[in-house]
mmCIF file of C-alpha atoms in Angstrom:
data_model
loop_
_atom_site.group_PDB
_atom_site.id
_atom_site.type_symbol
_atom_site.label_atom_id
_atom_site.label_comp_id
_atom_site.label_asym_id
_atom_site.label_seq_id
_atom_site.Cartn_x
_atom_site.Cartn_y
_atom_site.Cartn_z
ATOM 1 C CA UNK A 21 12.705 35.935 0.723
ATOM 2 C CA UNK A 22 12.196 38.184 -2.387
ATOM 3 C CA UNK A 23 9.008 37.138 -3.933
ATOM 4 C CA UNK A 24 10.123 37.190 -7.721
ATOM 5 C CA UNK A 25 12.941 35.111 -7.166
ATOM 6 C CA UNK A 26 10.492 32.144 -5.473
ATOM 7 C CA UNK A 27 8.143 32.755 -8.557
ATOM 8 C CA UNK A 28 10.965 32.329 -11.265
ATOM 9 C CA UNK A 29 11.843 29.083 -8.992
ATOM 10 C CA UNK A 30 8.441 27.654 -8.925
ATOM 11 C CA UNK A 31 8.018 28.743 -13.168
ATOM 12 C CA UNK A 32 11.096 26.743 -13.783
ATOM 13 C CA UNK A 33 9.961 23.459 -11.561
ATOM 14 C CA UNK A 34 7.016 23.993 -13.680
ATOM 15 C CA UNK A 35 8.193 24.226 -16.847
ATOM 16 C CA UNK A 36 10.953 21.220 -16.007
ATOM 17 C CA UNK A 37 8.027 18.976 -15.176
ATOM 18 C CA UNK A 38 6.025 19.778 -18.086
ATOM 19 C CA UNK A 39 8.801 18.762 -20.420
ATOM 20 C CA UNK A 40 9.100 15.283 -18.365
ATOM 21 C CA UNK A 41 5.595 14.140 -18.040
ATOM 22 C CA UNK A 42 4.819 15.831 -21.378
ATOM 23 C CA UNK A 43 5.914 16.998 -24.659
ATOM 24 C CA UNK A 44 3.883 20.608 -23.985
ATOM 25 C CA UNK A 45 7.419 21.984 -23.127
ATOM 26 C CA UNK A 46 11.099 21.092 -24.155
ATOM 27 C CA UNK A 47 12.164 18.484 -22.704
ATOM 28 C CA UNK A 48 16.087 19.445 -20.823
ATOM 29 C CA UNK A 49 18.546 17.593 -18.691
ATOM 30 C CA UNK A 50 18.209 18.661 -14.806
ATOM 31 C CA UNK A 51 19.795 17.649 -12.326
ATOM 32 C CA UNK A 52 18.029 15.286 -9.042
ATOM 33 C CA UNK A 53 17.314 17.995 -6.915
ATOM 34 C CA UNK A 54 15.575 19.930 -10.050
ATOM 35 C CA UNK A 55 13.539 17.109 -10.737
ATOM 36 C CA UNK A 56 12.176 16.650 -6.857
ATOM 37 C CA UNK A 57 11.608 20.001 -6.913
ATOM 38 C CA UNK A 58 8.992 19.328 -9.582
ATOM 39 C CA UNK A 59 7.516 16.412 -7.987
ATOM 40 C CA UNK A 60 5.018 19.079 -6.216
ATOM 41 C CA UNK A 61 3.773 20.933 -9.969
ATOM 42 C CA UNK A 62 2.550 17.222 -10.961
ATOM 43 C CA UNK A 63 -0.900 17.976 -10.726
ATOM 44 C CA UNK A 64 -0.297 21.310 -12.443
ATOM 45 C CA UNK A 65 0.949 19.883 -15.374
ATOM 46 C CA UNK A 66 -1.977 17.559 -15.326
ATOM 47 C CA UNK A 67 -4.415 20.557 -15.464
ATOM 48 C CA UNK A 68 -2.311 21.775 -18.448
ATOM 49 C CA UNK A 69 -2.382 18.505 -20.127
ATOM 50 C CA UNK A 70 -6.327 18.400 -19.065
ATOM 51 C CA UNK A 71 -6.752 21.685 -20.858
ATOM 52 C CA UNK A 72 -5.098 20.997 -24.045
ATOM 53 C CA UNK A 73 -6.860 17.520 -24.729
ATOM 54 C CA UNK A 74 -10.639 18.574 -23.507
ATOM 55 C CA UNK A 75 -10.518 22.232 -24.672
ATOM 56 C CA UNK A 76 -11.024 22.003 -27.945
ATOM 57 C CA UNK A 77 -14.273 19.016 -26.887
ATOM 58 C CA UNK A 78 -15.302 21.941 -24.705
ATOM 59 C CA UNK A 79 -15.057 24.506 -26.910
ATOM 60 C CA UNK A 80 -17.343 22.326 -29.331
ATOM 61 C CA UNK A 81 -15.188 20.100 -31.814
ATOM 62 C CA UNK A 82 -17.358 17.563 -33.293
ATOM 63 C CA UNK A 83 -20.375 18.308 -30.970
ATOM 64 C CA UNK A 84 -23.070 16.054 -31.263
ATOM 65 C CA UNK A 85 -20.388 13.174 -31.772
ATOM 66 C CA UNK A 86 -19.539 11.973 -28.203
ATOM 67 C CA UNK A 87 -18.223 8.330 -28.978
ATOM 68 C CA UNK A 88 -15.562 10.472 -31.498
ATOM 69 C CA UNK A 89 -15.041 13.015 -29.085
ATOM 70 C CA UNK A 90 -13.868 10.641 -26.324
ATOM 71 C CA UNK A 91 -11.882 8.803 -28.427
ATOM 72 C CA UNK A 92 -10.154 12.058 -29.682
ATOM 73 C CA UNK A 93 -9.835 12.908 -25.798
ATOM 74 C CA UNK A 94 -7.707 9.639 -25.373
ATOM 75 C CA UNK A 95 -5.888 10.142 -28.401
ATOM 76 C CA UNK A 96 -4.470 13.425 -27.577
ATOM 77 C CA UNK A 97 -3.769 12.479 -24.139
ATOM 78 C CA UNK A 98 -1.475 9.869 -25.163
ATOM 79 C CA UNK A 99 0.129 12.529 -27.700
ATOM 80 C CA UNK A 100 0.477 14.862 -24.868
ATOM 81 C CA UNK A 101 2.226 12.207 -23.103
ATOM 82 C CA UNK A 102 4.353 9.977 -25.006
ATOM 83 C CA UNK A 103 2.220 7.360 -23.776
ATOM 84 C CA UNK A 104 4.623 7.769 -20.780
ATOM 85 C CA UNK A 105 2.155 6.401 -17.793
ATOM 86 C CA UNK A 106 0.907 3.538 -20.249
ATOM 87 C CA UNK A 107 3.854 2.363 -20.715
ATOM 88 C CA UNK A 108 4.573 2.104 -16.889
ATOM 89 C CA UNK A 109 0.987 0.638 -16.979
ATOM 90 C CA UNK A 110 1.613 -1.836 -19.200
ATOM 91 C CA UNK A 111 4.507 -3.249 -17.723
ATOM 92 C CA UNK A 112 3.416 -3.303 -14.445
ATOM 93 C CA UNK A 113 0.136 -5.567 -15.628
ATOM 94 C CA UNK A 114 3.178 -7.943 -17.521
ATOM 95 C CA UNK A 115 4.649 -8.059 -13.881
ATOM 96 C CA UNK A 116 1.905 -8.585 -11.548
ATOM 97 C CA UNK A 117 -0.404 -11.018 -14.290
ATOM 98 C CA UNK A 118 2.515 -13.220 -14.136
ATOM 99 C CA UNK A 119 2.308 -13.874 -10.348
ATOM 100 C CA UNK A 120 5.907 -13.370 -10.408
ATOM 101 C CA UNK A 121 7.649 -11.895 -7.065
ATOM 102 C CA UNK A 122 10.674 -10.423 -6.142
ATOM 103 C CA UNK A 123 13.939 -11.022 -8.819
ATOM 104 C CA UNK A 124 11.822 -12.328 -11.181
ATOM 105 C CA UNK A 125 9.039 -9.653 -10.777
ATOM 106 C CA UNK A 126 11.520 -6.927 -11.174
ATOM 107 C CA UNK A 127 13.086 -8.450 -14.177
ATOM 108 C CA UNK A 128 9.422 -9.072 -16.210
ATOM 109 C CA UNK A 129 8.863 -5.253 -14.798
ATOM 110 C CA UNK A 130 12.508 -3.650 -16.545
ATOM 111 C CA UNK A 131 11.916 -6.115 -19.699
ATOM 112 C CA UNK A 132 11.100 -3.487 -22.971
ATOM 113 C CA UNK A 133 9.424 -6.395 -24.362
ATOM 114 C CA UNK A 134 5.213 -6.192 -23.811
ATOM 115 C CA UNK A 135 3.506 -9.824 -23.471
ATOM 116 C CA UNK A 136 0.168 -10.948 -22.854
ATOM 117 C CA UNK A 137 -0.841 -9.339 -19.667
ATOM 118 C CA UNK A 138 0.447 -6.097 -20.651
ATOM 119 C CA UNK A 139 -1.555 -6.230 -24.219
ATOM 120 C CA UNK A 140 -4.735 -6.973 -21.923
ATOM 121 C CA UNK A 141 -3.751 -3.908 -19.854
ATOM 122 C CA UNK A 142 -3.723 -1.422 -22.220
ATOM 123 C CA UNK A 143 -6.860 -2.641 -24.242
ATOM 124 C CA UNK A 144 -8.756 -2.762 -21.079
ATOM 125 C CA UNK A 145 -7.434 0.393 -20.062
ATOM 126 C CA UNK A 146 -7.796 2.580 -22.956
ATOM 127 C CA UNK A 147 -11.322 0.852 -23.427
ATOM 128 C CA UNK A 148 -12.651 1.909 -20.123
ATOM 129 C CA UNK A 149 -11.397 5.754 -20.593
ATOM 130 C CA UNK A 150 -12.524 6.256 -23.922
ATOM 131 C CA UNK A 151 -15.990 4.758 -22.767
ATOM 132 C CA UNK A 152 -15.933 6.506 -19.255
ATOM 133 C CA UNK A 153 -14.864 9.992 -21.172
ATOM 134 C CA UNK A 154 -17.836 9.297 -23.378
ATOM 135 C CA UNK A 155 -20.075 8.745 -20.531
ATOM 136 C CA UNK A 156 -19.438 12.393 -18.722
ATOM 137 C CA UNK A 157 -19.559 14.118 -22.559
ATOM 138 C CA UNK A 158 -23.052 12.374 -22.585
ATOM 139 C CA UNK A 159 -23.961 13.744 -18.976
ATOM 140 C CA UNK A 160 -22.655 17.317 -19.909
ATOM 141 C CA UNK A 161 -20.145 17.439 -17.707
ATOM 142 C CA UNK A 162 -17.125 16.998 -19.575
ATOM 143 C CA UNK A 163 -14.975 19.246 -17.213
ATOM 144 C CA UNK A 164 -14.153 16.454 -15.877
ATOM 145 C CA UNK A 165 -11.961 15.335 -18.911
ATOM 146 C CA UNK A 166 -9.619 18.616 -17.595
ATOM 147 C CA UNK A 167 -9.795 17.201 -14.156
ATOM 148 C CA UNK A 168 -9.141 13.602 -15.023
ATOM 149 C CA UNK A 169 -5.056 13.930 -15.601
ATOM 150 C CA UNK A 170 -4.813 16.505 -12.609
ATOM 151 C CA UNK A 171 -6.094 13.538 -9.685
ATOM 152 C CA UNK A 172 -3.804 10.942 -11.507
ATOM 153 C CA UNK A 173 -0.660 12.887 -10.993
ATOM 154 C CA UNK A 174 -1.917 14.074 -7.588
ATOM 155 C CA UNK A 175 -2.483 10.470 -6.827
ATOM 156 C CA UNK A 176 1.071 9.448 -8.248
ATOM 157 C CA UNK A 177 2.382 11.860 -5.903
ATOM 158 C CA UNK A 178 0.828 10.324 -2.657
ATOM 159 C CA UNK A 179 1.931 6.421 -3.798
ATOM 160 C CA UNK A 180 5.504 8.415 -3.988
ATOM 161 C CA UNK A 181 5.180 9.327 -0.505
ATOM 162 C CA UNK A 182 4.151 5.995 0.583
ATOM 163 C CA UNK A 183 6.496 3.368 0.033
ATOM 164 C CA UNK A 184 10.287 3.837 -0.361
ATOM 165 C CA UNK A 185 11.956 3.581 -3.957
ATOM 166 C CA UNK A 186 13.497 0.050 -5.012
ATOM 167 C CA UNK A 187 17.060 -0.451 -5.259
ATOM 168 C CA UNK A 188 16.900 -0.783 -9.290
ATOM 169 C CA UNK A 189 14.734 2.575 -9.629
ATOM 170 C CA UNK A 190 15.755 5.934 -10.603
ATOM 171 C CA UNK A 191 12.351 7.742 -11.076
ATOM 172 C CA UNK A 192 10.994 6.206 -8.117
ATOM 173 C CA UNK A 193 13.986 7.700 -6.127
ATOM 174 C CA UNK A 194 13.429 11.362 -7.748
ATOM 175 C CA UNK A 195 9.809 11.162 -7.158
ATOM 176 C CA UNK A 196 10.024 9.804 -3.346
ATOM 177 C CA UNK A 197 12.262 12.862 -2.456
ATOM 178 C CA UNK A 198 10.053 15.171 -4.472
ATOM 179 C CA UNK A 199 7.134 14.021 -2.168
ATOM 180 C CA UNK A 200 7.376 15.541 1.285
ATOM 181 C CA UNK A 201 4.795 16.355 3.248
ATOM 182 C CA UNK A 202 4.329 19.973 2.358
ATOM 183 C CA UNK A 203 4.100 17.887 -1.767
ATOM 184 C CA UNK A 204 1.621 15.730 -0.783
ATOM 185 C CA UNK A 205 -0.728 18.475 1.016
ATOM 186 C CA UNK A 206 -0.380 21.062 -2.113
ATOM 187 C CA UNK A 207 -0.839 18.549 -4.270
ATOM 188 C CA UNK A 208 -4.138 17.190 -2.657
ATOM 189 C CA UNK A 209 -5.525 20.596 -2.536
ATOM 190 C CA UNK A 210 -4.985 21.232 -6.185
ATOM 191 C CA UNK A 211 -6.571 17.914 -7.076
ATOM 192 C CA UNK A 212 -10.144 18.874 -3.987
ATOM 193 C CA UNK A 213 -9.590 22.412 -5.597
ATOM 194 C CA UNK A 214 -9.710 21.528 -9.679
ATOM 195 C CA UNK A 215 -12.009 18.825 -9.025
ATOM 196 C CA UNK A 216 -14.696 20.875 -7.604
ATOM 197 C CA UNK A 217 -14.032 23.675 -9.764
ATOM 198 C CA UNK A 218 -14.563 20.980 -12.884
ATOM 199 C CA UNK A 219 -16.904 17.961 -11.789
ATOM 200 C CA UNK A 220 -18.489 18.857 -8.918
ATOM 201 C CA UNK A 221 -18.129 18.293 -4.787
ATOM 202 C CA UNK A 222 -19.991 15.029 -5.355
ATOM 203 C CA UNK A 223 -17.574 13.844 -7.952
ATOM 204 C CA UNK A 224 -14.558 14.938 -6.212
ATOM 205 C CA UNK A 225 -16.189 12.314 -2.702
ATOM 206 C CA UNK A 226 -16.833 9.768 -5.279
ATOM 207 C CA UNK A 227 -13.763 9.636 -7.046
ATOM 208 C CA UNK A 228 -12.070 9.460 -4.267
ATOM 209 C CA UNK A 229 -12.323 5.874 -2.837
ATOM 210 C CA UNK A 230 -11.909 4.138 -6.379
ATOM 211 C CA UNK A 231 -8.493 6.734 -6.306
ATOM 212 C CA UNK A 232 -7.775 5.481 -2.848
ATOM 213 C CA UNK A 233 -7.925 2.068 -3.236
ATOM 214 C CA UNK A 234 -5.377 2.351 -6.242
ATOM 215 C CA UNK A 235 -3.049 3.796 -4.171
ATOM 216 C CA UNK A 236 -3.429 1.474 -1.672
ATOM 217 C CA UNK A 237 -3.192 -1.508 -3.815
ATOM 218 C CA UNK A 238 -0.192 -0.253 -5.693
ATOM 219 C CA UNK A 239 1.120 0.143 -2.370
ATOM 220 C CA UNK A 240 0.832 -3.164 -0.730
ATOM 221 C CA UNK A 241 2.341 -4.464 -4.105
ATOM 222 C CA UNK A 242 5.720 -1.750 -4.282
ATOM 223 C CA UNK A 243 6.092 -3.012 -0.550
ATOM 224 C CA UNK A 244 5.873 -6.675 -1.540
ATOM 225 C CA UNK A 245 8.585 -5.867 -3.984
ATOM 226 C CA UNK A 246 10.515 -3.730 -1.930
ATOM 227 C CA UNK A 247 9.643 -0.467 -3.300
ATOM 228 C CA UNK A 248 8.392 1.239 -6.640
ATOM 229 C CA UNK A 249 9.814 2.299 -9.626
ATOM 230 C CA UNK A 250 8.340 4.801 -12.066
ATOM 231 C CA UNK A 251 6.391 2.080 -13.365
ATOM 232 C CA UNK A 252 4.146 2.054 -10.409
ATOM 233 C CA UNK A 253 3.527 5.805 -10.823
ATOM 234 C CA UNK A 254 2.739 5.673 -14.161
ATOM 235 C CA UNK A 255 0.214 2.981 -13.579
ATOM 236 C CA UNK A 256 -0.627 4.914 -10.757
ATOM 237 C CA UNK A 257 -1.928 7.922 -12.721
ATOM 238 C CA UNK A 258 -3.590 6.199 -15.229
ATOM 239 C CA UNK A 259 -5.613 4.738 -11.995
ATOM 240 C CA UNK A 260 -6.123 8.196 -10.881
ATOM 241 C CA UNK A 261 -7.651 9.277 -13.970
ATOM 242 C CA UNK A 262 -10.017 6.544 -14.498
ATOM 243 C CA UNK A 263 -11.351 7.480 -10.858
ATOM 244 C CA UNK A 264 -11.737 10.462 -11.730
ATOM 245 C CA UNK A 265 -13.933 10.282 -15.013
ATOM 246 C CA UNK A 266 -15.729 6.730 -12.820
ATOM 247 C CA UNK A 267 -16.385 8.842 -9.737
ATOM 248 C CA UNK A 268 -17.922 11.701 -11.517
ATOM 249 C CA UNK A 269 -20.667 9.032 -13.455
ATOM 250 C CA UNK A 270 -21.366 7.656 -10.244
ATOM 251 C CA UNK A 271 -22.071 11.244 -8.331
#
């Protein structure tokens, strides 16, 4: 196989799954095999989004002001994003606060509407990273801010390749056939790889079980349910990146 064919391939997957998870590249219709293809860049296009919402903290934008830096960090992350994965996150906190299972849980899961668990959620949640993100500026390691969004996709990736999609999910089913084996082991690598490269070997052990048991419990939940939806993932990477900035106070 020519080798600047298999690049162009890999640029477009790239590119495609930039515009998805972010809005740091149009946005296009593809079709399902397009969009497993870019299941594997995930992580990829978490260092991208890494880079664009730490860089200009790292290059020294309001230095001296950590509490305003972290909160800027958040900010632009959920630019960069839509506020995509909170979304998912935020639903999936309605569904499981509620106790509810199976019909009932799907249909509190699918409804647009946010209630009281979900509010809760995201509070909580953008709380702890805007704290946690001020915690690693304090410690002078803010690369971890760039590494952050690369383990939450890489993470998303590996709950994809757990547990089978649910009958009512579309995402889910993209994702799940996007995450083969070969997926799962790039993607892992570009998470050890970044992670070292940005926080530290320490960081990278530490961050790791809070990461795992994410996955672990958003798995034993999508297989109570009988499978995810892109809800899970979502919540899934916001779990991811929470380890990440948690795991690299604790090393």
């Amino acid at each position: 196989m020519k080798l600047a064919p298999l690049l162009a391939a890999q640029w477009r997957a790239f590119v495609l799954s930039s515009g998805f998870l972010t809005r740091l590249a149009p946005a296009r219709a593809a079709t399902d095999a397009e969009m497993a293809a870019g299941v594997a860049h995930y992580p990829l296009v978490g260092l991208l989004a890494g880079l664009v919402c730490a860089g200009p903290f790292l290059l020294g934008l309001l230095a001296g002001h950590p509490w305003v830096q972290a909160l800027g960090y958040a900010a632009l992350l959920l630019w960069a994003t839509r506020g995509l994965h909170w979304d998912g996150w935020a639903d999936l906190m309605d569904a499981w606060g509620s106790s509810a299972t199976g019909d009932r849980f799907w249909d509190i899961l699918k409804d647009s509407r946010i209630g009281a668990f979900g509010v809760l959620g995201i509070v909580f949640g953008v709380l702890g990273q805007v704290v946690l993100a001020h915690e690693v500026i304090t410690m002078g390691r803010a690369g971890a801010l760039v590494w952050a969004p690369v383990l939450g996709r890489a993470a998303c990736v590996v709950l994809a390749a757990c547990v089978p999609p649910g009958t009512r999910s579309t995402l889910g089913r993209l994702t799940s056939a996007g995450a083969t084996h070969m997926a799962v082991l790039f993607c892992a690598g570009v998470a050890a790889a970044t992670g070292v490269a940005l926080a530290g070997p320490p960081a990278v052990l530490a961050a790791a079980l809070p990461c795992a048991c994410a996955v672990v419990w958003l798995t034993g939940l999508a297989r109570r349910e009988g499978g995810l939806n892109g809800d899970f993932l979502g919540a899934c990477i916001i779990l991811g990146e929470l380890s990440a900035l948690l795991g690299t106070i604790l090393a």
